[in-house]
Amino acid sequence: MDHTLKWGIPSKRPYLKLFQLLVLAGLFYFCSGIIQVTKTVKEAAMLSCDYNISTEELKRVRIYWQKDNEMVLAVMSGKVTVWPRYENRTITDVTSNLCIVILALRLSDNGTYTCVIQKPEKGSYKLKHRTSVKLMVRADFPVPSITDLGNPSPNNRRIICSTSGGFPKPHLSWLENGEELNSTNTTLSQDPETELYTISSELDFNMTSNHSFVCLVKYGGLTVSQTFNWQKSKPAPSANQLLLWAIIIPVSACGISVIIAVTLTCLSCRHAARWRERRRNQESMEMGRISPST
């Protein structure tokens, strides 16, 4: 069913062959530079035809939007037709450069969209404007998670880094001090329905040294990363060391006890000697007071 402008609803009119003919004709006229629009899944994208016309002209011109080799939307005699794949989520606005807005973006919406304007001239429609917009739809990867997988061999540790639910195709690398390391068991898979990717990679390292690893995931000019720090364990004391400490501690305790006892004894002897000396002095003074005068 057709309708007046602003909102596009599905229609069963077959404009595909007509559009293919006019696109082929447009190739002989002019080709403008391609503008790029980048959005994420479920967002809305506005694609501009970069062309303005008056309301009066609208009923006389023909406007076609095509993605790669499939029709998206057409405006003829002021009526809008939206093709099934874009129905209920694509609108057009003649007040803003004849743009279209695609809602609830999907990964399958990636591609180059072309807008063609035709005007009547001498009994036929002639190409007056053609422009293309490249739409890039991406899905952001969450921050990777790093899990400890234990010890595959003595003195070695294994960790795994993984993330999922992103687009486009990612690349995962392990870094230490800015240098890329050799990883193992790197796997990449894509869901056939959602087209979203899952990636994971394992890394083995020596446990006897301190480490700071970075798991870096690159996709479509963007990156996400996670850091894993490892501190080497302090060596456990040997049996000889334990025996040595078992001897040193009691001997030291005994030695300290002897020193304390000797010190206390010396202090006690000095105190007693001072007391006896004071006592003798007092007795001498008393004897001097009670002796008869000569």
CSV table of C-alpha atoms in Angstrom, one decimal:
chain,number,residue,atom,x,y,z
A,1,MET,CA,0.0,0.0,0.0
A,2,ASP,CA,1.3,3.5,-0.9
A,3,HIS,CA,1.0,6.6,1.2
A,4,THR,CA,2.2,10.1,1.4
A,5,LEU,CA,5.7,11.0,2.7
A,6,LYS,CA,7.3,10.7,6.0
A,7,TRP,CA,6.8,7.1,6.8
A,8,GLY,CA,7.5,4.1,4.5
A,9,ILE,CA,5.2,1.0,4.4
A,10,PRO,CA,5.7,-2.2,2.4
A,11,SER,CA,4.3,-2.4,-1.1
A,12,LYS,CA,4.3,-5.2,-3.7
A,13,ARG,CA,5.0,-2.9,-6.7
A,14,PRO,CA,7.9,-4.4,-8.7
A,15,TYR,CA,10.4,-1.5,-9.1
A,16,LEU,CA,13.5,-3.6,-9.2
A,17,LYS,CA,13.9,-3.9,-13.0
A,18,LEU,CA,13.3,-0.2,-13.4
A,19,PHE,CA,15.8,0.7,-10.8
A,20,GLN,CA,18.5,-1.5,-12.3
A,21,LEU,CA,18.1,0.3,-15.6
A,22,LEU,CA,18.4,3.7,-14.1
A,23,VAL,CA,21.4,2.7,-12.0
A,24,LEU,CA,23.2,1.5,-15.2
A,25,ALA,CA,22.3,4.8,-16.9
A,26,GLY,CA,23.6,6.7,-13.9
A,27,LEU,CA,27.0,5.1,-14.3
A,28,PHE,CA,27.5,7.1,-17.5
A,29,TYR,CA,26.7,10.4,-15.9
A,30,PHE,CA,28.4,11.1,-12.6
A,31,CYS,CA,29.6,9.4,-9.5
A,32,SER,CA,30.1,11.2,-6.2
A,33,GLY,CA,32.5,10.3,-3.3
A,34,ILE,CA,31.3,7.8,-0.8
A,35,ILE,CA,30.5,8.9,2.8
A,36,GLN,CA,31.0,6.4,5.6
A,37,VAL,CA,28.6,6.1,8.5
A,38,THR,CA,29.6,3.8,11.4
A,39,LYS,CA,27.0,2.5,13.9
A,40,THR,CA,26.5,-0.4,16.3
A,41,VAL,CA,23.9,-3.1,16.3
A,42,LYS,CA,20.4,-2.0,17.4
A,43,GLU,CA,21.2,1.7,16.8
A,44,ALA,CA,19.6,3.9,14.1
A,45,ALA,CA,21.5,5.2,11.1
A,46,MET,CA,20.6,8.3,9.0
A,47,LEU,CA,21.8,8.1,5.4
A,48,SER,CA,21.7,11.4,3.4
A,49,CYS,CA,21.0,11.7,-0.3
A,50,ASP,CA,22.6,15.2,-0.1
A,51,TYR,CA,19.9,16.7,-2.3
A,52,ASN,CA,17.1,19.1,-1.6
A,53,ILE,CA,13.9,19.5,-3.5
A,54,SER,CA,10.7,21.5,-2.9
A,55,THR,CA,7.4,20.0,-1.9
A,56,GLU,CA,6.0,20.9,-5.4
A,57,GLU,CA,8.8,19.0,-7.1
A,58,LEU,CA,8.3,16.0,-4.9
A,59,LYS,CA,5.3,14.7,-6.9
A,60,ARG,CA,7.3,15.0,-10.2
A,61,VAL,CA,10.6,13.4,-9.2
A,62,ARG,CA,11.6,9.8,-8.6
A,63,ILE,CA,13.8,8.9,-5.7
A,64,TYR,CA,15.4,5.5,-5.3
A,65,TRP,CA,17.5,4.0,-2.5
A,66,GLN,CA,19.4,0.8,-3.1
A,67,LYS,CA,21.8,-1.3,-1.0
A,68,ASP,CA,24.4,-3.1,-3.2
A,69,ASN,CA,22.1,-5.0,-5.5
A,70,GLU,CA,18.8,-4.9,-3.6
A,71,MET,CA,16.1,-2.3,-3.4
A,72,VAL,CA,15.5,-0.5,-0.1
A,73,LEU,CA,13.0,2.3,-0.8
A,74,ALA,CA,11.4,4.2,-3.7
A,75,VAL,CA,9.4,7.5,-3.9
A,76,MET,CA,7.3,7.9,-7.0
A,77,SER,CA,4.6,10.6,-7.5
A,78,GLY,CA,5.0,11.5,-3.8
A,79,LYS,CA,4.3,7.9,-2.6
A,80,VAL,CA,6.8,5.8,-0.6
A,81,THR,CA,7.4,2.1,-1.1
A,82,VAL,CA,9.6,0.2,1.3
A,83,TRP,CA,10.9,-3.2,0.4
A,84,PRO,CA,10.1,-6.2,2.7
A,85,ARG,CA,13.5,-6.6,4.3
A,86,TYR,CA,13.4,-3.0,5.5
A,87,GLU,CA,9.7,-2.7,6.3
A,88,ASN,CA,8.6,-1.3,9.7
A,89,ARG,CA,12.1,0.0,10.4
A,90,THR,CA,12.9,2.4,7.6
A,91,ILE,CA,11.6,5.9,7.2
A,92,THR,CA,12.3,8.8,4.9
A,93,ASP,CA,12.3,12.6,5.4
A,94,VAL,CA,12.2,15.0,2.4
A,95,THR,CA,13.0,18.0,4.7
A,96,SER,CA,16.5,16.7,5.4
A,97,ASN,CA,18.4,16.1,2.2
A,98,LEU,CA,16.0,13.3,1.2
A,99,CYS,CA,17.6,11.1,3.9
A,100,ILE,CA,16.4,7.7,5.0
A,101,VAL,CA,16.7,6.4,8.6
A,102,ILE,CA,17.2,2.7,9.2
A,103,LEU,CA,16.1,1.7,12.8
A,104,ALA,CA,17.2,-1.3,14.9
A,105,LEU,CA,20.3,-2.0,12.8
A,106,ARG,CA,21.4,-5.5,12.0
A,107,LEU,CA,24.8,-6.8,11.0
A,108,SER,CA,23.3,-7.7,7.6
A,109,ASP,CA,22.7,-3.9,7.0
A,110,ASN,CA,26.4,-3.5,6.3
A,111,GLY,CA,26.9,-2.3,2.8
A,112,THR,CA,26.9,0.7,0.3
A,113,TYR,CA,23.6,2.5,-0.1
A,114,THR,CA,23.0,4.5,-3.3
A,115,CYS,CA,20.5,7.3,-3.7
A,116,VAL,CA,19.4,8.2,-7.2
A,117,ILE,CA,17.2,11.3,-8.2
A,118,GLN,CA,15.4,11.4,-11.6
A,119,LYS,CA,13.5,14.4,-13.0
A,120,PRO,CA,11.1,14.5,-16.0
A,121,GLU,CA,12.7,16.1,-19.1
A,122,LYS,CA,11.4,16.1,-22.6
A,123,GLY,CA,8.9,13.3,-22.0
A,124,SER,CA,11.3,11.0,-20.1
A,125,TYR,CA,13.1,10.8,-16.7
A,126,LYS,CA,16.7,11.9,-16.6
A,127,LEU,CA,19.3,11.3,-13.9
A,128,LYS,CA,19.9,14.5,-11.9
A,129,HIS,CA,21.7,13.3,-8.8
A,130,ARG,CA,23.4,10.2,-7.6
A,131,THR,CA,25.3,9.7,-4.3
A,132,SER,CA,26.5,6.7,-2.2
A,133,VAL,CA,26.8,6.2,1.5
A,134,LYS,CA,28.8,3.3,3.1
A,135,LEU,CA,27.2,1.9,6.2
A,136,MET,CA,29.3,0.0,8.6
A,137,VAL,CA,27.4,-1.8,11.4
A,138,ARG,CA,29.5,-3.3,14.2
A,139,ALA,CA,28.9,-5.0,17.5
A,140,ASP,CA,31.3,-4.2,20.3
A,141,PHE,CA,33.2,-6.9,22.1
A,142,PRO,CA,33.0,-6.9,25.9
A,143,VAL,CA,36.2,-6.6,27.9
A,144,PRO,CA,38.0,-10.1,27.7
A,145,SER,CA,38.0,-12.4,30.7
A,146,ILE,CA,41.2,-14.2,31.7
A,147,THR,CA,40.9,-17.6,33.5
A,148,ASP,CA,43.7,-19.6,35.2
A,149,LEU,CA,43.7,-23.2,33.9
A,150,GLY,CA,46.4,-24.5,36.3
A,151,ASN,CA,49.7,-26.2,35.7
A,152,PRO,CA,50.2,-28.1,32.4
A,153,SER,CA,53.7,-29.0,33.6
A,154,PRO,CA,56.1,-28.3,36.5
A,155,ASN,CA,57.0,-24.6,36.8
A,156,ASN,CA,54.5,-23.7,34.0
A,157,ARG,CA,51.1,-22.0,34.3
A,158,ARG,CA,48.4,-21.8,31.7
A,159,ILE,CA,45.8,-19.0,31.3
A,160,ILE,CA,43.0,-18.5,28.7
A,161,CYS,CA,41.6,-15.2,27.4
A,162,SER,CA,38.2,-15.1,25.8
A,163,THR,CA,35.4,-12.7,24.6
A,164,SER,CA,32.3,-13.0,22.5
A,165,GLY,CA,29.4,-11.2,20.9
A,166,GLY,CA,31.3,-8.8,18.7
A,167,PHE,CA,31.7,-7.9,15.0
A,168,PRO,CA,33.6,-7.6,12.7
A,169,LYS,CA,36.1,-10.4,12.7
A,170,PRO,CA,38.6,-9.9,15.6
A,171,HIS,CA,42.3,-10.6,16.2
A,172,LEU,CA,43.6,-11.6,19.6
A,173,SER,CA,47.2,-11.3,20.8
A,174,TRP,CA,49.1,-11.7,24.0
A,175,LEU,CA,51.6,-8.9,25.0
A,176,GLU,CA,54.3,-8.5,27.6
A,177,ASN,CA,56.2,-5.2,27.9
A,178,GLY,CA,54.8,-4.3,24.5
A,179,GLU,CA,56.1,-7.4,22.7
A,180,GLU,CA,53.8,-10.0,21.2
A,181,LEU,CA,54.0,-13.5,22.7
A,182,ASN,CA,53.5,-17.0,21.2
A,183,SER,CA,50.0,-18.3,22.2
A,184,THR,CA,48.4,-21.7,21.8
A,185,ASN,CA,45.0,-23.0,21.0
A,186,THR,CA,43.6,-19.8,19.5
A,187,THR,CA,40.0,-20.4,18.3
A,188,LEU,CA,37.6,-18.2,16.3
A,189,SER,CA,34.0,-19.0,15.6
A,190,GLN,CA,31.0,-17.2,14.2
A,191,ASP,CA,27.3,-17.7,15.0
A,192,PRO,CA,25.6,-18.5,11.7
A,193,GLU,CA,22.4,-16.7,12.8
A,194,THR,CA,23.6,-13.5,14.6
A,195,GLU,CA,27.0,-13.4,12.7
A,196,LEU,CA,28.7,-12.5,16.0
A,197,TYR,CA,32.2,-13.8,16.7
A,198,THR,CA,33.7,-15.6,19.7
A,199,ILE,CA,37.5,-15.8,20.1
A,200,SER,CA,39.8,-17.3,22.7
A,201,SER,CA,43.5,-18.0,23.2
A,202,GLU,CA,45.7,-19.8,25.7
A,203,LEU,CA,49.1,-18.8,27.0
A,204,ASP,CA,51.7,-20.8,28.9
A,205,PHE,CA,54.3,-19.0,31.0
A,206,ASN,CA,57.1,-19.7,33.5
A,207,MET,CA,55.9,-19.4,37.1
A,208,THR,CA,59.4,-18.7,38.5
A,209,SER,CA,59.3,-15.1,37.3
A,210,ASN,CA,57.0,-12.1,37.8
A,211,HIS,CA,54.8,-11.3,34.8
A,212,SER,CA,52.3,-8.7,33.5
A,213,PHE,CA,50.4,-10.0,30.4
A,214,VAL,CA,47.9,-8.0,28.3
A,215,CYS,CA,45.2,-9.8,26.3
A,216,LEU,CA,44.5,-7.5,23.3
A,217,VAL,CA,41.5,-7.9,21.0
A,218,LYS,CA,41.3,-5.8,17.8
A,219,TYR,CA,38.3,-5.5,15.6
A,220,GLY,CA,37.3,-2.9,13.0
A,221,GLY,CA,39.7,-0.3,14.2
A,222,LEU,CA,38.7,-0.7,17.8
A,223,THR,CA,40.3,-2.6,20.7
A,224,VAL,CA,39.5,-4.1,24.1
A,225,SER,CA,42.0,-5.5,26.5
A,226,GLN,CA,42.5,-7.2,29.9
A,227,THR,CA,45.6,-7.4,32.1
A,228,PHE,CA,46.8,-10.5,34.1
A,229,ASN,CA,49.5,-10.1,36.7
A,230,TRP,CA,51.6,-12.9,38.2
A,231,GLN,CA,53.8,-12.7,41.3
A,232,LYS,CA,56.2,-15.6,41.8
A,233,SER,CA,55.9,-17.5,45.1
A,234,LYS,CA,58.6,-17.2,47.8
A,235,PRO,CA,60.6,-20.5,48.0
A,236,ALA,CA,59.6,-22.7,51.0
A,237,PRO,CA,62.4,-23.3,53.6
A,238,SER,CA,64.3,-26.5,53.3
A,239,ALA,CA,64.6,-29.2,56.0
A,240,ASN,CA,68.2,-28.1,56.9
A,241,GLN,CA,66.9,-24.5,57.2
A,242,LEU,CA,64.1,-25.6,59.5
A,243,LEU,CA,66.6,-27.6,61.6
A,244,LEU,CA,68.9,-24.7,61.8
A,245,TRP,CA,66.2,-22.4,63.0
A,246,ALA,CA,65.0,-25.0,65.5
A,247,ILE,CA,68.5,-24.9,67.0
A,248,ILE,CA,69.1,-21.2,66.8
A,249,ILE,CA,65.8,-20.1,68.4
A,250,PRO,CA,66.2,-22.1,71.7
A,251,VAL,CA,69.9,-21.4,72.0
A,252,SER,CA,69.2,-17.7,71.5
A,253,ALA,CA,66.5,-17.8,74.0
A,254,CYS,CA,68.8,-19.5,76.6
A,255,GLY,CA,71.5,-17.0,75.9
A,256,ILE,CA,69.2,-14.1,76.4
A,257,SER,CA,68.0,-15.6,79.6
A,258,VAL,CA,71.5,-16.1,80.9
A,259,ILE,CA,72.4,-12.5,80.0
A,260,ILE,CA,69.3,-11.2,81.8
A,261,ALA,CA,70.1,-13.4,84.9
A,262,VAL,CA,73.7,-12.2,85.1
A,263,THR,CA,72.7,-8.6,84.6
A,264,LEU,CA,70.1,-8.8,87.4
A,265,THR,CA,72.6,-10.6,89.7
A,266,CYS,CA,75.3,-7.9,89.1
A,267,LEU,CA,72.8,-5.1,89.8
A,268,SER,CA,71.7,-6.9,93.0
A,269,CYS,CA,75.3,-7.3,94.2
A,270,ARG,CA,76.0,-3.6,93.5
A,271,HIS,CA,72.9,-2.5,95.4
A,272,ALA,CA,73.9,-4.7,98.4
A,273,ALA,CA,77.5,-3.4,98.5
A,274,ARG,CA,76.2,0.2,98.4
A,275,TRP,CA,73.8,-0.5,101.2
A,276,ARG,CA,76.5,-2.0,103.4
A,277,GLU,CA,78.8,0.9,102.7
A,278,ARG,CA,76.1,3.4,103.8
A,279,ARG,CA,75.4,1.3,106.9
A,280,ARG,CA,79.1,1.4,107.9
A,281,ASN,CA,79.2,5.1,107.4
A,282,GLN,CA,76.1,5.6,109.6
A,283,GLU,CA,77.6,3.5,112.4
A,284,SER,CA,80.9,5.4,112.3
A,285,MET,CA,79.0,8.7,112.6
A,286,GLU,CA,77.0,7.4,115.6
A,287,MET,CA,80.2,6.2,117.3
A,288,GLY,CA,81.7,9.6,116.9
A,289,ARG,CA,78.8,11.3,118.6
A,290,ILE,CA,78.7,9.1,121.7
A,291,SER,CA,82.5,9.0,122.4
A,292,PRO,CA,83.7,11.1,125.6
A,293,SER,CA,85.4,14.4,125.1
A,294,THR,CA,89.1,14.6,125.8
